[in-house]
Short mmCIF file of C-alpha atoms in Angstrom, two decimals:
data_model
loop_
_atom_site.label_atom_id
_atom_site.label_comp_id
_atom_site.label_asym_id
_atom_site.label_seq_id
_atom_site.Cartn_x
_atom_site.Cartn_y
_atom_site.Cartn_z
CA MET B 57 207.98 70.77 -37.46
CA THR B 58 207.63 70.18 -33.70
CA SER B 59 206.92 66.49 -34.17
CA TYR B 60 209.76 66.24 -36.70
CA LEU B 61 212.13 67.92 -34.24
CA SER B 62 211.07 65.54 -31.49
CA ALA B 63 212.02 62.63 -33.78
CA LEU B 64 215.60 63.91 -34.13
CA PRO B 65 218.27 62.83 -31.62
CA ILE B 66 218.46 66.27 -30.00
CA PRO B 67 218.82 65.98 -26.21
CA ARG B 68 216.01 67.68 -24.26
CA ARG B 69 218.68 69.51 -22.31
CA THR B 70 219.93 71.18 -25.52
CA THR B 71 216.41 72.23 -26.55
CA HIS B 72 215.84 73.56 -23.05
CA LEU B 73 219.10 75.50 -23.14
CA VAL B 74 218.21 77.04 -26.52
CA ASN B 75 214.75 78.02 -25.21
CA ALA B 76 216.28 79.59 -22.09
CA THR B 77 218.90 81.53 -24.10
CA ILE B 78 216.32 82.93 -26.53
CA LEU B 79 214.07 83.90 -23.62
CA LEU B 80 216.93 85.71 -21.91
CA PHE B 81 217.46 87.84 -25.02
CA ALA B 82 213.73 88.42 -25.44
CA ASP B 83 213.47 89.44 -21.78
CA SER B 84 216.38 91.85 -21.90
CA LEU B 85 214.01 94.85 -21.85
CA ILE B 86 212.13 93.54 -18.79
CA LEU B 87 215.33 92.62 -17.00
CA LEU B 88 216.53 96.23 -17.09
CA PRO B 89 214.24 97.56 -14.30
CA ILE B 90 215.02 94.46 -12.22
CA ALA B 91 218.75 94.99 -12.64
CA SER B 92 218.39 98.67 -11.78
CA SER B 93 216.41 97.80 -8.64
CA LEU B 94 219.33 95.61 -7.58
CA LEU B 95 221.53 98.69 -7.96
CA VAL B 96 219.14 101.05 -6.18
CA VAL B 97 218.40 98.85 -3.14
CA PRO B 98 222.02 98.91 -1.81
CA MET B 99 221.96 102.74 -1.90
CA GLN B 100 219.14 102.85 0.66
CA PRO B 101 220.08 103.38 4.35
CA VAL B 102 219.07 99.88 5.47
CA SER B 103 220.68 97.10 7.47
CA THR B 104 222.71 94.33 5.83
CA ALA B 105 220.01 91.80 6.66
CA SER B 106 217.34 93.94 5.04
CA LEU B 107 219.54 94.53 2.01
CA GLY B 108 220.11 90.79 1.65
CA PHE B 109 216.38 90.09 1.94
CA HIS B 110 215.46 92.67 -0.70
CA THR B 111 218.13 91.42 -3.09
CA LEU B 112 216.92 87.86 -2.66
CA ALA B 113 213.29 88.94 -3.15
CA VAL B 114 214.08 90.78 -6.41
CA ALA B 115 216.13 87.85 -7.73
CA THR B 116 213.36 85.38 -6.79
CA LEU B 117 210.70 87.46 -8.52
CA ALA B 118 212.77 87.71 -11.72
CA LEU B 119 213.45 83.99 -11.59
CA SER B 120 209.78 83.11 -11.08
CA ALA B 121 208.80 85.19 -14.12
CA PHE B 122 211.49 83.44 -16.14
CA ALA B 123 210.42 79.99 -14.89
CA ALA B 124 206.78 80.73 -15.76
CA GLN B 125 207.74 81.85 -19.27
CA ILE B 126 209.90 78.81 -19.98
CA ALA B 127 207.16 76.52 -18.61
CA LEU B 128 204.65 78.20 -20.94
CA LEU B 129 207.03 77.88 -23.90
CA GLU B 130 207.64 74.18 -23.25
CA GLN B 131 203.99 73.57 -22.37
CA GLN B 132 204.90 72.20 -18.95
CA TRP B 133 201.71 73.22 -17.18
CA HIS B 134 202.59 71.74 -13.77
CA ARG B 135 205.78 73.83 -13.79
CA LEU B 136 203.77 76.93 -14.71
CA LEU B 137 201.43 76.26 -11.79
CA LEU B 138 204.43 75.84 -9.46
CA ALA B 139 205.90 79.15 -10.65
CA LEU B 140 202.57 80.92 -10.07
CA LEU B 141 202.21 79.39 -6.61
CA GLY B 142 205.75 80.60 -6.00
CA VAL B 143 204.67 84.17 -6.73
CA ALA B 144 201.87 83.80 -4.17
CA ALA B 145 204.37 82.54 -1.56
CA TRP B 146 206.69 85.39 -2.52
CA GLY B 147 203.90 87.89 -1.81
CA TRP B 148 203.21 86.24 1.55
CA SER B 149 206.88 86.50 2.57
CA LEU B 150 206.88 90.24 1.83
CA VAL B 151 203.92 90.72 4.17
CA HIS B 152 205.89 88.97 6.96
CA LEU B 153 209.04 90.94 6.18
CA HIS B 154 212.31 90.00 7.96
CA SER B 155 210.80 87.12 9.92
CA SER B 156 212.72 83.86 9.80
CA ALA B 157 209.74 82.25 8.01
CA ALA B 158 209.97 84.91 5.29
CA TRP B 159 213.70 84.26 4.87
CA ALA B 160 213.10 80.52 4.71
CA THR B 161 210.30 80.95 2.14
CA GLN B 162 212.42 83.21 -0.07
CA ALA B 163 215.43 80.87 0.09
CA MET B 164 213.30 77.78 -0.59
CA LEU B 165 211.53 79.53 -3.47
CA PHE B 166 214.83 80.58 -4.98
CA GLY B 167 216.11 77.00 -4.82
CA VAL B 168 212.93 75.50 -6.34
CA LEU B 169 212.85 78.10 -9.12
CA VAL B 170 216.53 77.55 -9.99
CA SER B 171 215.81 73.83 -10.22
CA LEU B 172 212.72 74.46 -12.40
CA THR B 173 214.66 76.72 -14.74
CA VAL B 174 217.86 74.71 -15.07
CA ARG B 175 216.42 71.19 -15.35
CA ALA B 176 215.07 70.11 -18.72
CA PRO B 177 211.57 68.60 -18.69
CA ALA B 178 211.84 64.88 -17.93
CA ILE B 179 208.90 63.64 -19.98
CA PRO B 180 207.23 64.90 -23.15
CA SER B 181 204.35 67.21 -22.44
CA ARG B 182 200.89 65.67 -22.26
CA ARG B 183 199.78 67.72 -25.24
CA ARG B 184 202.47 66.30 -27.53
CA TYR B 185 202.02 62.81 -26.14
CA LEU B 186 198.33 62.83 -26.93
CA ALA B 187 198.63 64.76 -30.20
CA GLY B 188 197.86 61.75 -32.35
CA VAL B 189 195.19 60.20 -30.20
CA ARG B 190 192.92 63.13 -29.46
CA ARG B 191 189.29 62.37 -28.86
CA THR B 192 186.97 62.48 -31.82
CA THR B 193 183.67 62.79 -29.99
CA THR B 194 181.24 65.47 -31.11
CA ARG B 195 180.37 68.46 -28.94
CA THR B 196 177.04 69.19 -27.40
CA SER B 197 174.18 70.28 -29.60
CA VAL B 198 174.48 73.86 -28.26
CA PHE B 199 178.06 74.06 -29.53
CA SER B 200 177.17 72.57 -32.90
CA ARG B 201 174.40 75.13 -33.35
CA LEU B 202 176.84 78.03 -33.15
CA PRO B 203 178.01 79.57 -36.45
CA ILE B 204 180.97 77.66 -37.88
CA ALA B 205 183.30 80.68 -37.50
CA ALA B 206 182.50 80.93 -33.76
CA ARG B 207 183.06 77.18 -33.37
CA ILE B 208 186.48 77.51 -35.00
CA GLN B 209 187.40 80.39 -32.67
CA LEU B 210 186.21 78.48 -29.59
CA ARG B 211 188.15 75.39 -30.65
CA ILE B 212 191.30 77.50 -31.10
CA LEU B 213 190.88 79.07 -27.68
CA PHE B 214 189.47 76.28 -25.51
CA ASP B 215 190.64 73.15 -27.31
CA GLU B 216 194.02 73.95 -28.85
CA HIS B 217 195.23 76.75 -26.55
CA TRP B 218 193.13 76.34 -23.42
CA PRO B 219 195.85 76.92 -20.75
CA PRO B 220 196.82 80.48 -21.82
CA THR B 221 193.19 81.33 -22.60
CA VAL B 222 191.90 80.14 -19.23
CA LEU B 223 194.82 81.84 -17.49
CA ARG B 224 194.06 85.16 -19.21
CA LEU B 225 190.37 84.93 -18.38
CA ALA B 226 191.16 84.03 -14.76
CA ILE B 227 193.57 86.98 -14.43
CA ALA B 228 190.99 89.32 -16.01
CA LEU B 229 188.33 88.11 -13.57
CA GLY B 230 190.87 88.42 -10.73
CA ILE B 231 191.54 92.05 -11.66
CA ALA B 232 187.79 92.69 -11.83
CA GLY B 233 187.40 91.09 -8.39
CA CYS B 234 190.24 93.18 -6.90
CA ALA B 235 188.78 96.33 -8.47
CA ASN B 236 185.42 95.44 -6.96
CA PHE B 237 187.08 95.17 -3.54
CA LEU B 238 188.83 98.53 -3.99
CA PHE B 239 185.58 100.24 -5.02
CA GLY B 240 184.16 99.05 -1.70
CA VAL B 241 187.16 100.44 0.22
CA PHE B 242 187.01 103.78 -1.63
CA ASN B 243 183.21 103.84 -1.19
CA GLY B 244 182.50 106.10 -4.15
CA ASP B 245 185.09 108.80 -3.41
CA VAL B 246 187.32 110.50 -6.02
CA ARG B 247 189.62 107.48 -6.22
CA THR B 248 186.87 105.12 -7.39
CA LEU B 249 186.66 106.12 -11.05
CA PRO B 250 190.46 106.28 -11.64
CA ALA B 251 190.71 102.81 -10.09
CA GLY B 252 187.98 101.64 -12.48
CA ILE B 253 189.81 103.15 -15.45
CA ILE B 254 193.10 101.45 -14.55
CA ALA B 255 191.37 98.13 -13.89
CA GLY B 256 189.51 98.36 -17.24
CA ALA B 257 192.73 99.08 -19.11
CA SER B 258 194.47 96.18 -17.34
CA VAL B 259 191.67 93.75 -18.22
CA ALA B 260 191.73 94.89 -21.85
CA LEU B 261 195.51 94.51 -21.97
CA ILE B 262 195.46 91.01 -20.48
CA LEU B 263 192.67 89.83 -22.79
CA SER B 264 194.25 91.39 -25.88
CA GLY B 265 196.82 88.57 -25.84
CA ILE B 266 194.00 86.35 -27.14
CA TYR B 267 194.16 88.25 -30.45
CA ARG B 268 197.62 86.81 -31.06
CA THR B 269 196.44 83.26 -30.31
CA LEU B 270 193.59 83.63 -32.80
CA ALA B 271 195.68 85.41 -35.46
CA GLU B 272 198.45 82.80 -35.32
CA ALA B 273 195.92 79.99 -35.67
CA HIS B 274 194.24 81.67 -38.66
CA ALA B 275 197.63 82.24 -40.33
CA SER B 276 197.94 78.54 -41.15
CA MET B 277 194.76 78.63 -43.23
CA GLN B 278 195.14 82.18 -44.52
CA ARG B 279 196.13 81.25 -48.09
CA TYR B 280 193.29 78.79 -48.49
CA ALA B 281 190.76 81.18 -46.95
CA ALA B 282 191.96 83.90 -49.34
CA ALA B 283 190.70 81.77 -52.23
CA LEU B 284 187.21 81.51 -50.71
CA PRO B 285 184.55 84.18 -51.29
CA LEU B 286 184.84 85.54 -47.75
CA ALA B 287 184.32 89.20 -46.92
CA LYS B 288 187.35 91.42 -46.38
CA HIS B 289 188.73 91.19 -42.83
CA PHE B 290 186.49 88.17 -42.22
CA TRP B 291 188.48 86.86 -39.23
CA LEU B 292 189.48 90.29 -37.93
CA ARG B 293 185.84 91.29 -37.45
CA ARG B 294 184.95 87.96 -35.86
CA ASP B 295 187.97 88.03 -33.56
CA LEU B 296 186.99 91.51 -32.35
CA ALA B 297 183.46 90.24 -31.66
CA MET B 298 184.77 87.15 -29.83
CA LEU B 299 187.03 89.26 -27.61
CA SER B 300 184.13 91.59 -26.82
CA VAL B 301 182.04 88.59 -25.73
CA LEU B 302 184.87 87.19 -23.59
CA ALA B 303 185.48 90.59 -21.99
CA ALA B 304 181.80 91.12 -21.19
CA LEU B 305 181.99 89.29 -17.84
CA PRO B 306 185.00 91.09 -16.25
CA PHE B 307 183.91 94.46 -17.66
CA GLY B 308 180.33 93.79 -16.51
CA VAL B 309 181.44 92.91 -12.95
CA MET B 310 183.45 96.15 -12.66
CA LEU B 311 180.85 98.44 -14.19
CA LEU B 312 177.98 97.07 -12.11
CA SER B 313 180.13 97.50 -9.02
CA LEU B 314 180.97 101.09 -10.02
CA PHE B 315 177.25 101.80 -10.46
CA ASP B 316 176.57 100.23 -7.05
CA HIS B 317 179.11 102.58 -5.49
CA GLY B 318 177.43 105.73 -6.71
CA ILE B 319 179.01 106.33 -10.12
CA PRO B 320 176.27 107.67 -12.48
CA ALA B 321 174.87 105.24 -15.07
CA THR B 322 175.89 107.49 -17.98
CA THR B 323 179.51 107.55 -16.75
CA CYS B 324 179.45 103.74 -16.40
CA LEU B 325 178.07 103.42 -19.93
CA LYS B 326 180.75 105.76 -21.32
CA LEU B 327 183.43 103.78 -19.49
CA ALA B 328 182.01 100.51 -20.90
CA LEU B 329 182.17 101.88 -24.44
CA ALA B 330 185.66 103.28 -23.85
CA ASN B 331 186.81 99.90 -22.50
CA LEU B 332 185.45 98.13 -25.57
CA GLY B 333 187.13 100.75 -27.75
CA LEU B 334 190.46 100.10 -26.04
CA LEU B 335 190.01 96.34 -26.43
CA MET B 336 189.54 96.81 -30.18
CA LEU B 337 192.39 99.32 -30.37
CA LEU B 338 194.70 96.74 -28.82
CA ARG B 339 194.31 94.59 -31.98
CA LEU B 340 196.21 97.25 -33.93
CA PRO B 341 199.74 96.42 -32.69
CA LEU B 342 199.34 92.90 -34.07
CA SER B 343 198.58 94.29 -37.53
CA PHE B 344 201.52 96.66 -37.65
CA SER B 345 204.32 95.44 -35.39
CA ARG B 346 204.23 91.75 -34.61
CA ARG B 347 207.48 91.82 -32.63
CA GLN B 348 206.70 94.50 -30.09
CA THR B 349 202.96 93.95 -29.68
CA ALA B 350 203.19 93.67 -25.88
CA LEU B 351 205.20 96.87 -25.55
CA VAL B 352 202.99 98.83 -27.97
CA GLY B 353 199.92 97.40 -26.19
CA VAL B 354 201.18 98.60 -22.79
CA MET B 355 201.86 102.05 -24.27
CA LEU B 356 198.39 102.18 -25.85
CA ALA B 357 196.68 101.09 -22.60
CA GLY B 358 198.78 103.61 -20.64
CA GLY B 359 197.91 106.40 -23.05
CA TRP B 360 194.24 105.43 -22.96
CA SER B 361 194.22 105.43 -19.14
CA ALA B 362 195.89 108.86 -19.04
CA GLY B 363 193.39 110.19 -21.58
CA ALA B 364 190.46 108.79 -19.61
CA MET B 365 191.80 110.34 -16.36
CA VAL B 366 192.06 113.74 -18.05
CA ALA B 367 188.53 113.33 -19.46
CA ILE B 368 186.96 112.69 -16.05
CA HIS B 369 188.65 115.71 -14.54
CA MET D 157 186.26 81.35 -69.11
CA LEU D 158 189.62 81.79 -67.34
CA ARG D 159 191.88 84.56 -68.56
CA PHE D 160 195.06 85.91 -67.05
CA ASP D 161 197.39 88.54 -68.48
CA LYS D 162 200.94 89.54 -67.67
CA LEU D 163 201.02 88.02 -64.19
CA GLU D 164 204.06 89.00 -62.16
CA LYS D 165 205.07 87.42 -58.88
CA SER D 166 208.40 87.44 -57.05
CA TYR D 167 209.50 85.93 -53.75
CA GLY D 168 212.08 88.42 -52.51
CA ASN D 169 214.48 88.97 -55.40
CA ARG D 170 213.49 85.73 -57.15
CA PRO D 171 210.92 86.26 -59.90
CA VAL D 172 208.61 83.25 -60.30
CA LEU D 173 205.95 84.54 -62.67
CA GLN D 174 207.13 86.90 -65.38
CA GLY D 175 204.46 88.17 -67.71
CA CYS D 176 202.51 84.93 -67.38
CA SER D 177 199.44 84.92 -69.64
CA GLY D 178 196.83 82.45 -70.81
CA ARG D 179 193.22 81.86 -71.81
CA PHE D 180 191.34 78.69 -71.06
CA GLY D 181 187.83 77.73 -72.08
CA THR D 182 185.77 74.72 -71.04
CA GLY D 183 187.87 71.57 -70.64
CA ALA D 184 190.58 69.97 -68.55
CA PHE D 185 194.16 71.26 -68.76
CA ALA D 186 197.19 69.72 -67.11
CA LEU D 187 199.91 72.17 -66.19
CA GLN D 188 203.34 70.59 -66.55
CA GLY D 189 206.93 71.63 -65.98
CA PRO D 190 209.96 70.94 -63.79
CA ASN D 191 209.90 71.47 -60.01
CA GLY D 192 210.21 75.08 -58.91
CA ILE D 193 209.11 76.61 -62.21
CA GLY D 194 206.06 78.22 -60.59
CA LYS D 195 203.10 75.90 -61.25
CA SER D 196 201.86 76.02 -57.64
CA THR D 197 202.44 79.78 -57.48
CA LEU D 198 200.47 80.28 -60.70
CA LEU D 199 197.52 78.21 -59.45
CA ALA D 200 197.56 80.01 -56.07
CA ALA D 201 197.79 83.40 -57.82
CA LEU D 202 194.87 82.53 -60.12
CA ALA D 203 192.83 81.56 -57.04
CA GLY D 204 193.76 84.75 -55.19
CA ALA D 205 195.49 82.69 -52.50
CA VAL D 206 198.74 84.61 -53.00
CA PRO D 207 198.83 88.29 -53.89
CA ILE D 208 200.33 89.08 -57.28
CA ASP D 209 202.77 91.91 -58.02
CA GLY D 210 201.13 92.75 -61.35
CA GLY D 211 198.76 91.53 -64.03
CA GLU D 212 195.11 90.57 -64.14
CA VAL D 213 193.01 87.44 -63.55
CA CYS D 214 189.44 87.26 -64.87
CA ILE D 215 186.85 84.53 -64.63
CA ASN D 216 183.93 84.90 -67.01
CA GLU D 217 184.95 88.56 -67.40
CA THR D 218 184.77 89.07 -63.62
CA CYS D 219 188.17 90.35 -62.54
CA LEU D 220 189.64 88.93 -59.34
CA HIS D 221 191.26 92.21 -58.33
CA ALA D 222 188.28 94.48 -59.01
CA ASN D 223 185.56 92.14 -57.78
CA PRO D 224 187.19 89.51 -55.54
CA ILE D 225 184.10 88.06 -53.84
CA ALA D 226 182.16 87.57 -57.10
CA ALA D 227 185.23 86.10 -58.83
CA ARG D 228 185.92 83.71 -55.96
CA GLN D 229 182.32 82.52 -56.05
CA LEU D 230 183.09 81.21 -59.51
CA LEU D 231 186.30 79.39 -58.68
CA ALA D 232 187.48 76.60 -56.43
CA TYR D 233 191.03 75.88 -55.36
CA ALA D 234 192.65 72.83 -53.79
CA PRO D 235 196.30 73.31 -52.74
CA ASP D 236 198.90 70.55 -52.78
CA GLU D 237 199.28 70.42 -49.00
CA SER D 238 196.53 70.68 -46.42
CA PRO D 239 196.30 74.19 -44.95
CA VAL D 240 193.35 73.26 -42.73
CA TYR D 241 193.41 73.84 -38.93
CA ARG D 242 194.64 70.65 -37.26
CA PHE D 243 191.74 70.67 -34.81
CA MET D 244 189.05 71.02 -37.47
CA ARG D 245 186.94 67.98 -38.20
CA GLY D 246 186.11 66.84 -41.72
CA ARG D 247 182.45 67.83 -41.54
CA GLU D 248 183.31 71.26 -40.06
CA PHE D 249 185.74 71.95 -42.90
CA LEU D 250 183.14 71.12 -45.55
CA GLU D 251 180.59 73.23 -43.65
CA PHE D 252 183.05 76.16 -43.49
CA VAL D 253 183.64 76.03 -47.25
CA ALA D 254 179.91 75.64 -47.97
CA ARG D 255 179.05 78.61 -45.72
CA ALA D 256 181.78 80.71 -47.34
CA ARG D 257 180.18 79.95 -50.70
CA GLY D 258 176.78 80.89 -49.32
CA LYS D 259 175.50 77.30 -49.51
CA ALA D 260 173.82 75.02 -46.98
CA PRO D 261 176.24 73.00 -44.81
CA ASP D 262 175.27 69.70 -46.45
CA THR D 263 175.80 70.87 -50.04
CA LEU D 264 178.46 68.25 -50.83
CA ASP D 265 177.37 65.67 -53.38
CA ASP D 266 176.79 62.33 -51.59
CA ASP D 267 178.33 60.54 -54.55
CA ILE D 268 181.63 62.44 -54.18
CA ALA D 269 181.79 61.80 -50.42
CA GLU D 270 181.06 58.12 -50.88
CA CYS D 271 183.42 57.52 -53.80
CA PHE D 272 186.29 59.33 -52.05
CA GLY D 273 185.49 57.32 -48.90
CA ILE D 274 185.43 60.36 -46.61
CA ASN D 275 182.10 59.65 -44.92
CA THR D 276 183.85 57.64 -42.20
CA HIS D 277 186.21 60.56 -41.46
CA MET D 278 183.61 63.31 -41.04
CA HIS D 279 184.27 63.50 -37.27
CA THR D 280 188.04 63.02 -37.49
CA ARG D 281 190.35 65.96 -36.80
CA PHE D 282 192.54 67.01 -39.73
CA GLY D 283 195.63 66.53 -37.55
CA ALA D 284 194.70 62.87 -37.13
CA MET D 285 193.94 62.22 -40.83
CA SER D 286 196.35 60.66 -43.29
CA LEU D 287 197.76 62.82 -46.10
CA GLY D 288 195.49 61.10 -48.62
CA THR D 289 192.35 61.66 -46.55
CA GLN D 290 193.20 65.34 -46.08
CA LYS D 291 193.63 65.61 -49.84
CA LYS D 292 190.27 63.93 -50.46
CA PHE D 293 188.54 66.51 -48.23
CA LEU D 294 190.25 69.39 -50.05
CA LEU D 295 189.20 67.93 -53.42
CA ALA D 296 185.65 67.24 -52.25
CA ALA D 297 185.40 70.84 -50.98
CA ALA D 298 186.41 72.10 -54.44
CA TRP D 299 183.19 70.66 -55.84
CA ILE D 300 180.96 72.57 -53.41
CA GLY D 301 178.89 75.29 -55.07
CA ALA D 302 179.33 74.17 -58.70
CA PRO D 303 182.38 76.33 -59.53
CA ARG D 304 183.01 77.40 -63.13
CA VAL D 305 186.80 77.19 -62.74
CA LEU D 306 188.66 74.53 -60.74
CA LEU D 307 192.31 75.07 -59.85
CA LEU D 308 193.87 71.94 -58.41
CA ASP D 309 197.50 71.66 -57.34
CA GLU D 310 198.83 68.10 -57.75
CA PRO D 311 195.35 66.64 -57.14
CA ALA D 312 196.39 62.99 -57.53
CA ASN D 313 199.24 63.18 -54.99
CA GLY D 314 198.78 60.90 -52.01
CA LEU D 315 195.53 59.35 -53.26
CA ASP D 316 194.96 55.59 -53.32
CA ALA D 317 194.37 53.86 -56.69
CA ALA D 318 190.57 53.82 -56.38
CA ALA D 319 190.41 57.52 -55.47
CA ARG D 320 192.79 58.44 -58.33
CA GLU D 321 190.59 56.57 -60.78
CA TYR D 322 187.47 58.24 -59.43
CA LEU D 323 189.15 61.68 -59.52
CA ALA D 324 190.12 61.19 -63.17
CA THR D 325 186.48 60.35 -64.00
CA LEU D 326 185.28 63.33 -61.97
CA LEU D 327 187.67 65.72 -63.74
CA GLN D 328 186.59 64.40 -67.11
CA ARG D 329 182.92 64.89 -66.22
CA GLN D 330 183.52 68.37 -64.76
CA SER D 331 185.53 69.51 -67.77
CA GLU D 332 182.39 69.29 -69.91
CA GLN D 333 180.92 72.31 -68.13
CA SER D 334 183.88 74.04 -66.41
CA THR D 335 187.50 74.98 -66.82
CA VAL D 336 189.68 72.56 -64.89
CA LEU D 337 193.35 73.53 -64.58
CA PHE D 338 195.56 71.21 -62.55
CA SER D 339 199.26 70.60 -62.12
CA THR D 340 200.74 67.12 -62.29
CA HIS D 341 203.79 65.14 -63.34
CA ASP D 342 201.76 61.99 -63.98
CA HIS D 343 201.19 61.33 -67.71
CA ALA D 344 198.89 58.36 -67.05
CA PHE D 345 196.65 60.52 -64.88
CA ILE D 346 196.53 63.23 -67.57
CA ALA D 347 195.41 60.63 -70.09
CA ALA D 348 192.83 59.16 -67.70
CA ALA D 349 191.36 62.61 -67.04
CA GLY D 350 191.33 63.38 -70.77
CA ALA D 351 193.25 66.59 -70.10
CA THR D 352 195.25 68.71 -72.52
CA PRO D 353 198.88 69.07 -71.38
CA ILE D 354 200.11 72.68 -71.08
CA GLN D 355 203.79 73.40 -70.56
CA MET D 356 204.38 76.09 -67.92
CA GLU D 357 207.22 77.56 -70.02
CA THR D 358 204.79 78.42 -72.83
CA LEU D 359 202.74 80.55 -70.42
CA GLN D 360 205.80 82.25 -69.01
CA ALA D 361 207.03 83.10 -72.52
CA LYS D 362 204.03 85.41 -72.91
CA SER D 363 202.76 83.33 -75.78
CA SER D 364 199.16 83.57 -74.47
CA PRO D 365 197.93 80.22 -75.70
CA VAL D 366 194.23 80.03 -76.35
CA ALA D 367 192.83 76.61 -75.46
#
């Protein structure tokens, strides 16, 4: 349908406007806390300059999230990268609060993000442009020796949907790295294990988005696969296994670091199993409520973290 | 060989199959009827590709509902349109079907691959194949594992003249040992395949024809 739509004389600006409008509605729940923060900030006893800076910072953050989402939706990867770099610059400006450089950064960011959000993409995305002329070379012998189901999953994740997959893996590794740093700061005190629990839940939550990518890809072939003598929940079981393999590195980094900082091996092992359990549990929202998977996932991860905190006390 | 009784299937409030019944032994049978009468739905339901609201499908007395894996081992299904992942290559698709049927990856008959002309497309992605080539792969996959029942939805659609002729010969040959049920609007193809025409309405009317 995408290629058919692109053949119709619909201006890119119109498509972009429709995408932006739908996103605004979809984001309404997330926009609530941002809107309330804009209401709360003026109530604080701060100077006008400080108030202006905070308002600008909140608006810029909301705009960068929106720009990143629309870039992802329209598969404009350079715009996504710009939005993410914007968040980094935003963080820097908060560290140098109230300086003229911080003001200039915030104002410039706001301008760039408005331009990114309002302007329709000028050229078709690379992915669509190359859709018909993709390479047909075979993979390495290692890849071809994997079971066919694993090869299909890897193609879905790293061939068809590589930008969100790589982004999720990078964020998960980033969280693991940050957690590692915190464990060093806490040096094995009472804050170490709760930090590990929260980091584990965050990694599981970030990686659980991969379930949707896999499930949506399998949906196209679901009817045909249903006519083949495949075991019940054939893809579900394989997707759970694939996610466990992908999560092994960030979970491994955190757990080894916890062990290094004096957390007993049995506790680390229990936490590893609990993390894997949560990762599998986060597949449930996709089976029961496709619309609110993110929200249900956050609630599940939150509940799991709270339960784990209670368990260690 | 293939028996189905009182099949019921609705899409929302629109009933498509209403007490659909039939029995088919060895041979080729061409399902006919106007567009939208439910031929594709019936073939998909018989294959287990779409869930049915009621009724029973049995292949060699193995019921699809009670024993789905064993029943699906006995049947092969080729839909009208390609449902295959766009990124999947021809060889990978055939390997996937062969593995699902518990066969070696290179189970496909060389003769079928050569006569359909798919050997040159083994490393091509489905998204980059023509409609006819996709169809040839789906048909070739249906012959993997020597199925006892073949369910083919508009098998001749999109095929070139040589492939159509070969398919008709293949269906005729297969019908000597299996039940081949396919839908088509093409009378010349039915004649070439030596198939018995079956009107969809006669199945819907609960007349349970025995062929």
